[in-house]
Structure formats: C-alpha cells, structure tokens
Amino acid sequence: MTEQRTPLWEVFIRSRNGLAHKHAGSVHAADAEMALQAARDVYTRRGEGLSLWVVPSDAITASDPADKGMLFEPTSSKIYRHPTFYKVPDDVGHM
Amino acid sequence: MYTQALNTSGSASRLEVRSDEDPERMARFQARIDAEDRIEANDWMPEAYRRTLIRQISQHAHSEIVGQLPEGRWLTRAPSLRRKAALLAKVQDECGHGLYLYAAAETLGISREDLTEQLLSGRAKYSSIFNYPALTWADIGAIGWLVDGAAIMNQIPLCRCSYGPYARAMVRVCKEESFHQRQGYEIMLTLCRGTPEQKAMAQDALNRWWWPAMMMFGPPDSQSQHSDTSMAWKIKRFTNDELRQRFVDAMVPQARILGIEVPDLDLAWDEATQHFSFGVIDWEEFRQVLAGNGPCNRERLTDRNEAHADGAWVREAALAHAEKRRARKIAA
C-alpha cells in the first residue's frame, strides 16, 4: 500500500461528572477534530459518556513491563504505609 | 459479529510453538496464563501466541466489516421505520465492532493499513457465513436470531481471553450484541404470527440459514489439530463442538416457540446426554465457501474493494487538510 498512514489516537471517556476519564480504545483520524468525531461514533453509541479526550497515541510514554519489579515491588514490603499496620485499642472507636 | 476457528485451514495459518523460544520465558508465560493473569500489549509473549492472536482478532474484525454487507442491502427495504432504525443501528454496531477489534489487533504490532490490505486482497479470511445472500426480509430475522446467536455463544467465552485488549473489546461487543439477537427473533416472531405466507418466509429463511450457522463454530474437534495450544493459552475456552452443542440446545426450543421446524431430520432429544443430537454437517460445503466458492464470496470482496477505493479521496483530502493546518500553525 502506497497510501499515507492515518494517525492513531487513544480515546478516553468520562462516563459521568465526578468520575475520571477512562481509556476506552483507539481510533484512526487525520486530525484531532476528526478523531473526536470518530471517537464519538465508535465509542459512545449508547450514552457511555459526557466528555471525550483524544490523545495522539505516540504522545503516550509507557513504563516498560520489564521494569515492573523495580517500579512497583518495593511498595509491597512497606506495609507501614497502610492504616492497618498501626494498633489502636478497640475502645478508641473508629479512627 | 464473530470469529470462526479457521486456524486449522491452510498452511499459512499454522499454530506452531517455535523451538528457539526461550524455555524459561515460555514457562513463566504459561504460569501467568494458568494463574488467570492477563497478557497486555507490551508484555513478552511467544511469537506463536502473537501470530495466532493477530490472525484470530483480524479474522474476527474482517467478519464484522463484511458482515455489514448482507444486511446493508435491506436498509432501504425494511418494512417499517422502526425496523429500519433498528437495522441501521445494528449495521452501525457491526462496523463499530470491526473497529474495536482492529484496534485490539493493532496493539500486537500490525498496522490498520496492512490489516485492510489483507482483507481486500483476499489473503485474509472472514467468517464463512457472510458469503450467503440475504434473499428476503425474513433472512434479516434469521441472521439476527441464528447468526448473532451463534456469535454470542462464541464471543462470551472470549471476554475471558488471556489477551487483555481482545478480552476488553469483546466485553463491549457482547454488551451490544444481545440487542442484535433479540431484534432478529422479534422479526421472526412477527412473521410467524402473521399470514401463512409470512410464516412460510420465516421457515424458508430458517431452512437456508440453519446449516451455515452450524458451520460458524468451525470444523469438528476431531479435525481441529491446533485447538489444544489455543486452549492451553486460554485464547479459546471451549472447543468448536462444545459451542456448537450449546447453540443447538439453545436454539431448538426457540424455534418451537416460533412454530417452525429446524431443517434436520436427525434432530432429537437425547435423554442420556441431556442434549439434542443432530445430523451430519456438510463439511464439503464449508470447505468450498472458505476456498472462495460460496454464493457471494466474489461479490463481498468486490463490494469491499469498491467502497475502499471510493473512499480514497476522502482519506487523502483529510490528511492533506490536517497537514495544511499543521503547517499554518507552525508559520503563525
């Protein structure tokens, strides 16, 4: 195929006010405006959202799964970061 | 609409585990699968897993796209505005399903343009069912009821597929698909409760779509030599024959409510197995349709190619417009 490739965009939807935008999928479109229109047609045919974001896919920097251990494992040993680590007498009540 | 277990046909689509794959990594990968962990796009995966998924997801996407064609021709002929609006929404859904699935396939490192080219050149396969024509309005009922019904049987287990992006796409697809089957059944029910001529139309549609729908589950397990790997990798959760049996068990009572006959003289309830037993499927017909000799194979590919060629100027203009605006912004 000699045709020029149409850029890829990631689509995020806010399902209702008060909630964060959540990744829904991706679309191909020549520019941001058309990406929004395509996202609306492809991902919100049944009242899935009140707000859409489209982001060029190549603008996202992702962590490498190979670094998962280095990045995330240290937290599993730091149980003192959780409230349940601390002992409080029962008669103190809810804290 | 649905994926078919086609990975058994043709030498280009063999599922082989490469012997040069690092055994330690393979073992870790299998352990993750066994623990019901999901594999995500950037994770390490065996090449055969990647290839199998690209093939399966893209065949599934192509099926959705080509699946618009048999129904599309009835959009302007629907008997009422209600039916027309519903059919339009359904065909639009099929297109959407194709797009979710293409996006899932792209996460595995193949471009949309390459996927499209594989379909248009005839190199890629799509479900055999869409090579049959929708001759009457009753066919639209039968397609929704039987074809989407078979699709749902197949797709629900795919929501738990080990590959995350595919499983997530399938969750969306399944949510939308149940409307398709119900609208089809409603059309059948309306015809079956109508005039004798209308009921005869419904019967005729069932007669023509029953066996092709049965073939949608793919070849029998006895001929499906690569199914084991797909099952071990949890791409597939049930075998072709298991899914086909579920389909028969679900459909036969529904046909009885409609008051029409499933066109299978061997169909009978088996007390011992608590399932319906059914007649022999004409696998030669299935092979012929997959080989390109079904009633509509050429028409479907011609239509897709024409639509793609007709849209070339739009894609070109959109990119040129985006480029012009980008250049202006830089200049300003």
PDB file of N, CA and C in Angstrom, chain B residues 12-89:
ATOM      1  N   ALA B  12      -0.561 -21.438   5.739  1.00  0.00           N
ATOM      2  CA  ALA B  12      -0.054 -20.132   6.160  1.00  0.00           C
ATOM      3  C   ALA B  12      -0.509 -19.798   7.577  1.00  0.00           C
ATOM      4  N   SER B  13      -1.459 -20.550   8.080  1.00  0.00           N
ATOM      5  CA  SER B  13      -2.025 -20.185   9.379  1.00  0.00           C
ATOM      6  C   SER B  13      -1.768 -21.270  10.417  1.00  0.00           C
ATOM      7  N   ARG B  14      -0.582 -21.824  10.411  1.00  0.00           N
ATOM      8  CA  ARG B  14      -0.298 -22.905  11.350  1.00  0.00           C
ATOM      9  C   ARG B  14       0.116 -22.350  12.696  1.00  0.00           C
ATOM     10  N   LEU B  15      -0.394 -22.999  13.704  1.00  0.00           N
ATOM     11  CA  LEU B  15      -0.058 -22.566  15.047  1.00  0.00           C
ATOM     12  C   LEU B  15       1.076 -23.451  15.546  1.00  0.00           C
ATOM     13  N   GLU B  16       2.265 -22.910  15.533  1.00  0.00           N
ATOM     14  CA  GLU B  16       3.395 -23.720  15.970  1.00  0.00           C
ATOM     15  C   GLU B  16       4.156 -22.960  17.041  1.00  0.00           C
ATOM     16  N   VAL B  17       4.582 -23.664  18.024  1.00  0.00           N
ATOM     17  CA  VAL B  17       5.431 -23.036  19.015  1.00  0.00           C
ATOM     18  C   VAL B  17       6.856 -23.156  18.498  1.00  0.00           C
ATOM     19  N   ARG B  18       7.507 -22.020  18.328  1.00  0.00           N
ATOM     20  CA  ARG B  18       8.861 -22.044  17.793  1.00  0.00           C
ATOM     21  C   ARG B  18       9.815 -22.682  18.783  1.00  0.00           C
ATOM     22  N   SER B  19      10.713 -23.493  18.225  1.00  0.00           N
ATOM     23  CA  SER B  19      11.620 -24.241  19.113  1.00  0.00           C
ATOM     24  C   SER B  19      12.717 -23.331  19.668  1.00  0.00           C
ATOM     25  N   ASP B  20      12.941 -22.161  19.015  1.00  0.00           N
ATOM     26  CA  ASP B  20      14.007 -21.285  19.512  1.00  0.00           C
ATOM     27  C   ASP B  20      13.512 -20.322  20.596  1.00  0.00           C
ATOM     28  N   GLU B  21      12.272 -20.512  21.028  1.00  0.00           N
ATOM     29  CA  GLU B  21      11.740 -19.676  22.102  1.00  0.00           C
ATOM     30  C   GLU B  21      12.394 -20.086  23.420  1.00  0.00           C
ATOM     31  N   ASP B  22      12.800 -19.109  24.212  1.00  0.00           N
ATOM     32  CA  ASP B  22      13.472 -19.370  25.488  1.00  0.00           C
ATOM     33  C   ASP B  22      12.555 -20.156  26.432  1.00  0.00           C
ATOM     34  N   PRO B  23      12.955 -21.400  26.805  1.00  0.00           N
ATOM     35  CA  PRO B  23      12.050 -22.256  27.602  1.00  0.00           C
ATOM     36  C   PRO B  23      11.690 -21.637  28.954  1.00  0.00           C
ATOM     37  N   GLU B  24      12.619 -20.887  29.530  1.00  0.00           N
ATOM     38  CA  GLU B  24      12.350 -20.286  30.833  1.00  0.00           C
ATOM     39  C   GLU B  24      11.251 -19.228  30.721  1.00  0.00           C
ATOM     40  N   ARG B  25      11.380 -18.380  29.701  1.00  0.00           N
ATOM     41  CA  ARG B  25      10.358 -17.358  29.467  1.00  0.00           C
ATOM     42  C   ARG B  25       9.013 -17.988  29.133  1.00  0.00           C
ATOM     43  N   MET B  26       9.089 -19.071  28.342  1.00  0.00           N
ATOM     44  CA  MET B  26       7.853 -19.779  27.974  1.00  0.00           C
ATOM     45  C   MET B  26       7.153 -20.297  29.225  1.00  0.00           C
ATOM     46  N   ALA B  27       7.946 -20.845  30.145  1.00  0.00           N
ATOM     47  CA  ALA B  27       7.380 -21.414  31.372  1.00  0.00           C
ATOM     48  C   ALA B  27       6.742 -20.304  32.213  1.00  0.00           C
ATOM     49  N   ARG B  28       7.429 -19.149  32.303  1.00  0.00           N
ATOM     50  CA  ARG B  28       6.892 -18.033  33.085  1.00  0.00           C
ATOM     51  C   ARG B  28       5.594 -17.513  32.451  1.00  0.00           C
ATOM     52  N   PHE B  29       5.606 -17.466  31.117  1.00  0.00           N
ATOM     53  CA  PHE B  29       4.426 -17.018  30.385  1.00  0.00           C
ATOM     54  C   PHE B  29       3.239 -17.946  30.659  1.00  0.00           C
ATOM     55  N   GLN B  30       3.510 -19.261  30.563  1.00  0.00           N
ATOM     56  CA  GLN B  30       2.436 -20.237  30.785  1.00  0.00           C
ATOM     57  C   GLN B  30       1.919 -20.158  32.223  1.00  0.00           C
ATOM     58  N   ALA B  31       2.838 -19.889  33.159  1.00  0.00           N
ATOM     59  CA  ALA B  31       2.430 -19.790  34.571  1.00  0.00           C
ATOM     60  C   ALA B  31       1.480 -18.606  34.757  1.00  0.00           C
ATOM     61  N   ARG B  32       1.764 -17.501  34.079  1.00  0.00           N
ATOM     62  CA  ARG B  32       0.873 -16.336  34.164  1.00  0.00           C
ATOM     63  C   ARG B  32      -0.498 -16.666  33.601  1.00  0.00           C
ATOM     64  N   ILE B  33      -0.510 -17.356  32.464  1.00  0.00           N
ATOM     65  CA  ILE B  33      -1.785 -17.751  31.847  1.00  0.00           C
ATOM     66  C   ILE B  33      -2.559 -18.658  32.805  1.00  0.00           C
ATOM     67  N   ASP B  34      -1.848 -19.648  33.367  1.00  0.00           N
ATOM     68  CA  ASP B  34      -2.500 -20.614  34.247  1.00  0.00           C
ATOM     69  C   ASP B  34      -3.087 -19.930  35.486  1.00  0.00           C
ATOM     70  N   ALA B  35      -2.422 -18.840  35.921  1.00  0.00           N
ATOM     71  CA  ALA B  35      -2.903 -18.114  37.102  1.00  0.00           C
ATOM     72  C   ALA B  35      -4.002 -17.111  36.736  1.00  0.00           C
ATOM     73  N   GLU B  36      -4.494 -17.189  35.491  1.00  0.00           N
ATOM     74  CA  GLU B  36      -5.556 -16.289  35.015  1.00  0.00           C
ATOM     75  C   GLU B  36      -5.109 -14.828  34.988  1.00  0.00           C
ATOM     76  N   ASP B  37      -3.809 -14.614  34.887  1.00  0.00           N
ATOM     77  CA  ASP B  37      -3.298 -13.255  34.694  1.00  0.00           C
ATOM     78  C   ASP B  37      -3.585 -12.884  33.235  1.00  0.00           C
ATOM     79  N   ARG B  38      -3.796 -11.602  32.963  1.00  0.00           N
ATOM     80  CA  ARG B  38      -3.996 -11.171  31.583  1.00  0.00           C
ATOM     81  C   ARG B  38      -2.684 -10.709  30.973  1.00  0.00           C
ATOM     82  N   ILE B  39      -2.512 -10.996  29.704  1.00  0.00           N
ATOM     83  CA  ILE B  39      -1.327 -10.543  28.980  1.00  0.00           C
ATOM     84  C   ILE B  39      -1.670  -9.197  28.331  1.00  0.00           C
ATOM     85  N   GLU B  40      -0.797  -8.214  28.519  1.00  0.00           N
ATOM     86  CA  GLU B  40      -1.046  -6.902  27.923  1.00  0.00           C
ATOM     87  C   GLU B  40      -0.059  -6.641  26.785  1.00  0.00           C
ATOM     88  N   ALA B  41      -0.381  -5.603  25.992  1.00  0.00           N
ATOM     89  CA  ALA B  41       0.322  -5.374  24.725  1.00  0.00           C
ATOM     90  C   ALA B  41       1.847  -5.347  24.837  1.00  0.00           C
ATOM     91  N   ASN B  42       2.379  -4.723  25.898  1.00  0.00           N
ATOM     92  CA  ASN B  42       3.833  -4.588  25.984  1.00  0.00           C
ATOM     93  C   ASN B  42       4.520  -5.767  26.653  1.00  0.00           C
ATOM     94  N   ASP B  43       3.755  -6.719  27.137  1.00  0.00           N
ATOM     95  CA  ASP B  43       4.357  -7.873  27.820  1.00  0.00           C
ATOM     96  C   ASP B  43       5.051  -8.801  26.820  1.00  0.00           C
ATOM     97  N   TRP B  44       6.034  -9.527  27.329  1.00  0.00           N
ATOM     98  CA  TRP B  44       6.654 -10.545  26.480  1.00  0.00           C
ATOM     99  C   TRP B  44       5.624 -11.635  26.191  1.00  0.00           C
ATOM    100  N   MET B  45       5.634 -12.116  24.950  1.00  0.00           N
ATOM    101  CA  MET B  45       4.752 -13.242  24.596  1.00  0.00           C
ATOM    102  C   MET B  45       5.439 -14.072  23.525  1.00  0.00           C
ATOM    103  N   PRO B  46       5.152 -15.371  23.473  1.00  0.00           N
ATOM    104  CA  PRO B  46       5.747 -16.200  22.418  1.00  0.00           C
ATOM    105  C   PRO B  46       5.265 -15.709  21.053  1.00  0.00           C
ATOM    106  N   GLU B  47       6.118 -15.818  20.052  1.00  0.00           N
ATOM    107  CA  GLU B  47       5.757 -15.372  18.703  1.00  0.00           C
ATOM    108  C   GLU B  47       4.492 -16.063  18.203  1.00  0.00           C
ATOM    109  N   ALA B  48       4.351 -17.347  18.542  1.00  0.00           N
ATOM    110  CA  ALA B  48       3.183 -18.098  18.054  1.00  0.00           C
ATOM    111  C   ALA B  48       1.895 -17.563  18.685  1.00  0.00           C
ATOM    112  N   TYR B  49       1.996 -17.113  19.929  1.00  0.00           N
ATOM    113  CA  TYR B  49       0.828 -16.519  20.616  1.00  0.00           C
ATOM    114  C   TYR B  49       0.438 -15.233  19.889  1.00  0.00           C
ATOM    115  N   ARG B  50       1.460 -14.406  19.607  1.00  0.00           N
ATOM    116  CA  ARG B  50       1.214 -13.141  18.908  1.00  0.00           C
ATOM    117  C   ARG B  50       0.585 -13.392  17.527  1.00  0.00           C
ATOM    118  N   ARG B  51       1.175 -14.321  16.785  1.00  0.00           N
ATOM    119  CA  ARG B  51       0.682 -14.604  15.431  1.00  0.00           C
ATOM    120  C   ARG B  51      -0.742 -15.140  15.458  1.00  0.00           C
ATOM    121  N   THR B  52      -0.991 -16.052  16.395  1.00  0.00           N
ATOM    122  CA  THR B  52      -2.328 -16.643  16.498  1.00  0.00           C
ATOM    123  C   THR B  52      -3.361 -15.560  16.788  1.00  0.00           C
ATOM    124  N   LEU B  53      -3.004 -14.667  17.725  1.00  0.00           N
ATOM    125  CA  LEU B  53      -3.952 -13.615  18.085  1.00  0.00           C
ATOM    126  C   LEU B  53      -4.167 -12.631  16.941  1.00  0.00           C
ATOM    127  N   ILE B  54      -3.091 -12.243  16.279  1.00  0.00           N
ATOM    128  CA  ILE B  54      -3.262 -11.308  15.149  1.00  0.00           C
ATOM    129  C   ILE B  54      -4.215 -11.936  14.129  1.00  0.00           C
ATOM    130  N   ARG B  55      -3.985 -13.207  13.843  1.00  0.00           N
ATOM    131  CA  ARG B  55      -4.828 -13.875  12.856  1.00  0.00           C
ATOM    132  C   ARG B  55      -6.281 -13.961  13.349  1.00  0.00           C
ATOM    133  N   GLN B  56      -6.459 -14.394  14.571  1.00  0.00           N
ATOM    134  CA  GLN B  56      -7.828 -14.583  15.067  1.00  0.00           C
ATOM    135  C   GLN B  56      -8.569 -13.251  15.208  1.00  0.00           C
ATOM    136  N   ILE B  57      -7.915 -12.251  15.800  1.00  0.00           N
ATOM    137  CA  ILE B  57      -8.593 -10.968  16.015  1.00  0.00           C
ATOM    138  C   ILE B  57      -8.881 -10.294  14.671  1.00  0.00           C
ATOM    139  N   SER B  58      -7.929 -10.393  13.734  1.00  0.00           N
ATOM    140  CA  SER B  58      -8.173  -9.721  12.458  1.00  0.00           C
ATOM    141  C   SER B  58      -9.257 -10.445  11.654  1.00  0.00           C
ATOM    142  N   GLN B  59      -9.286 -11.778  11.716  1.00  0.00           N
ATOM    143  CA  GLN B  59     -10.382 -12.503  11.045  1.00  0.00           C
ATOM    144  C   GLN B  59     -11.715 -12.101  11.651  1.00  0.00           C
ATOM    145  N   HIS B  60     -11.705 -11.926  12.948  1.00  0.00           N
ATOM    146  CA  HIS B  60     -12.910 -11.519  13.657  1.00  0.00           C
ATOM    147  C   HIS B  60     -13.340 -10.122  13.184  1.00  0.00           C
ATOM    148  N   ALA B  61     -12.356  -9.204  13.118  1.00  0.00           N
ATOM    149  CA  ALA B  61     -12.652  -7.837  12.661  1.00  0.00           C
ATOM    150  C   ALA B  61     -13.166  -7.843  11.222  1.00  0.00           C
ATOM    151  N   HIS B  62     -12.489  -8.590  10.354  1.00  0.00           N
ATOM    152  CA  HIS B  62     -12.931  -8.659   8.944  1.00  0.00           C
ATOM    153  C   HIS B  62     -14.366  -9.181   8.863  1.00  0.00           C
ATOM    154  N   SER B  63     -14.692 -10.153   9.726  1.00  0.00           N
ATOM    155  CA  SER B  63     -16.041 -10.730   9.713  1.00  0.00           C
ATOM    156  C   SER B  63     -17.079  -9.666  10.059  1.00  0.00           C
ATOM    157  N   GLU B  64     -16.746  -8.825  11.038  1.00  0.00           N
ATOM    158  CA  GLU B  64     -17.675  -7.750  11.406  1.00  0.00           C
ATOM    159  C   GLU B  64     -17.887  -6.804  10.230  1.00  0.00           C
ATOM    160  N   ILE B  65     -16.789  -6.459   9.573  1.00  0.00           N
ATOM    161  CA  ILE B  65     -16.861  -5.493   8.472  1.00  0.00           C
ATOM    162  C   ILE B  65     -17.650  -6.088   7.302  1.00  0.00           C
ATOM    163  N   VAL B  66     -17.305  -7.311   6.892  1.00  0.00           N
ATOM    164  CA  VAL B  66     -18.018  -7.935   5.772  1.00  0.00           C
ATOM    165  C   VAL B  66     -19.459  -8.249   6.191  1.00  0.00           C
ATOM    166  N   GLY B  67     -19.659  -8.494   7.478  1.00  0.00           N
ATOM    167  CA  GLY B  67     -20.988  -8.805   7.992  1.00  0.00           C
ATOM    168  C   GLY B  67     -22.001  -7.689   7.794  1.00  0.00           C
ATOM    169  N   GLN B  68     -21.515  -6.478   7.535  1.00  0.00           N
ATOM    170  CA  GLN B  68     -22.444  -5.376   7.266  1.00  0.00           C
ATOM    171  C   GLN B  68     -23.136  -5.542   5.910  1.00  0.00           C
ATOM    172  N   LEU B  69     -22.470  -6.279   5.006  1.00  0.00           N
ATOM    173  CA  LEU B  69     -22.943  -6.280   3.616  1.00  0.00           C
ATOM    174  C   LEU B  69     -24.273  -7.013   3.389  1.00  0.00           C
ATOM    175  N   PRO B  70     -24.425  -8.252   3.913  1.00  0.00           N
ATOM    176  CA  PRO B  70     -25.704  -8.939   3.647  1.00  0.00           C
ATOM    177  C   PRO B  70     -26.902  -8.165   4.209  1.00  0.00           C
ATOM    178  N   GLU B  71     -26.726  -7.532   5.363  1.00  0.00           N
ATOM    179  CA  GLU B  71     -27.839  -6.799   5.963  1.00  0.00           C
ATOM    180  C   GLU B  71     -27.996  -5.415   5.364  1.00  0.00           C
ATOM    181  N   GLY B  72     -26.872  -4.849   4.948  1.00  0.00           N
ATOM    182  CA  GLY B  72     -26.890  -3.480   4.430  1.00  0.00           C
ATOM    183  C   GLY B  72     -27.872  -3.304   3.281  1.00  0.00           C
ATOM    184  N   ARG B  73     -27.995  -4.338   2.456  1.00  0.00           N
ATOM    185  CA  ARG B  73     -28.873  -4.198   1.294  1.00  0.00           C
ATOM    186  C   ARG B  73     -30.348  -4.130   1.689  1.00  0.00           C
ATOM    187  N   TRP B  74     -30.665  -4.494   2.931  1.00  0.00           N
ATOM    188  CA  TRP B  74     -32.063  -4.419   3.375  1.00  0.00           C
ATOM    189  C   TRP B  74     -32.404  -3.109   4.079  1.00  0.00           C
ATOM    190  N   LEU B  75     -31.404  -2.244   4.264  1.00  0.00           N
ATOM    191  CA  LEU B  75     -31.671  -0.987   4.968  1.00  0.00           C
ATOM    192  C   LEU B  75     -32.737  -0.159   4.260  1.00  0.00           C
ATOM    193  N   THR B  76     -32.664  -0.107   2.947  1.00  0.00           N
ATOM    194  CA  THR B  76     -33.635   0.710   2.199  1.00  0.00           C
ATOM    195  C   THR B  76     -34.932  -0.052   1.949  1.00  0.00           C
ATOM    196  N   ARG B  77     -34.974  -1.326   2.329  1.00  0.00           N
ATOM    197  CA  ARG B  77     -36.163  -2.149   2.040  1.00  0.00           C
ATOM    198  C   ARG B  77     -36.883  -2.587   3.311  1.00  0.00           C
ATOM    199  N   ALA B  78     -36.439  -2.099   4.471  1.00  0.00           N
ATOM    200  CA  ALA B  78     -37.054  -2.511   5.735  1.00  0.00           C
ATOM    201  C   ALA B  78     -38.534  -2.153   5.715  1.00  0.00           C
ATOM    202  N   PRO B  79     -39.397  -3.016   6.305  1.00  0.00           N
ATOM    203  CA  PRO B  79     -40.847  -2.828   6.157  1.00  0.00           C
ATOM    204  C   PRO B  79     -41.432  -1.673   6.963  1.00  0.00           C
ATOM    205  N   SER B  80     -40.724  -1.138   7.951  1.00  0.00           N
ATOM    206  CA  SER B  80     -41.267  -0.006   8.706  1.00  0.00           C
ATOM    207  C   SER B  80     -40.109   0.857   9.199  1.00  0.00           C
ATOM    208  N   LEU B  81     -40.449   2.043   9.675  1.00  0.00           N
ATOM    209  CA  LEU B  81     -39.411   2.944  10.169  1.00  0.00           C
ATOM    210  C   LEU B  81     -38.722   2.347  11.398  1.00  0.00           C
ATOM    211  N   ARG B  82     -39.538   1.673  12.252  1.00  0.00           N
ATOM    212  CA  ARG B  82     -38.983   1.028  13.454  1.00  0.00           C
ATOM    213  C   ARG B  82     -37.925  -0.008  13.073  1.00  0.00           C
ATOM    214  N   ARG B  83     -38.283  -0.853  12.107  1.00  0.00           N
ATOM    215  CA  ARG B  83     -37.348  -1.887  11.664  1.00  0.00           C
ATOM    216  C   ARG B  83     -36.103  -1.271  11.026  1.00  0.00           C
ATOM    217  N   LYS B  84     -36.336  -0.204  10.292  1.00  0.00           N
ATOM    218  CA  LYS B  84     -35.226   0.427   9.589  1.00  0.00           C
ATOM    219  C   LYS B  84     -34.243   1.041  10.588  1.00  0.00           C
ATOM    220  N   ALA B  85     -34.781   1.734  11.590  1.00  0.00           N
ATOM    221  CA  ALA B  85     -33.914   2.361  12.596  1.00  0.00           C
ATOM    222  C   ALA B  85     -33.111   1.288  13.333  1.00  0.00           C
ATOM    223  N   ALA B  86     -33.773   0.164  13.673  1.00  0.00           N
ATOM    224  CA  ALA B  86     -33.096  -0.911  14.400  1.00  0.00           C
ATOM    225  C   ALA B  86     -31.997  -1.540  13.535  1.00  0.00           C
ATOM    226  N   LEU B  87     -32.311  -1.784  12.276  1.00  0.00           N
ATOM    227  CA  LEU B  87     -31.330  -2.425  11.390  1.00  0.00           C
ATOM    228  C   LEU B  87     -30.146  -1.499  11.149  1.00  0.00           C
ATOM    229  N   LEU B  88     -30.445  -0.221  11.004  1.00  0.00           N
ATOM    230  CA  LEU B  88     -29.374   0.751  10.809  1.00  0.00           C
ATOM    231  C   LEU B  88     -28.437   0.756  12.021  1.00  0.00           C
ATOM    232  N   ALA B  89     -29.038   0.729  13.219  1.00  0.00           N
ATOM    233  CA  ALA B  89     -28.230   0.713  14.445  1.00  0.00           C
ATOM    234  C   ALA B  89     -27.406  -0.571  14.518  1.00  0.00           C
TER     235      ALA B  89
END
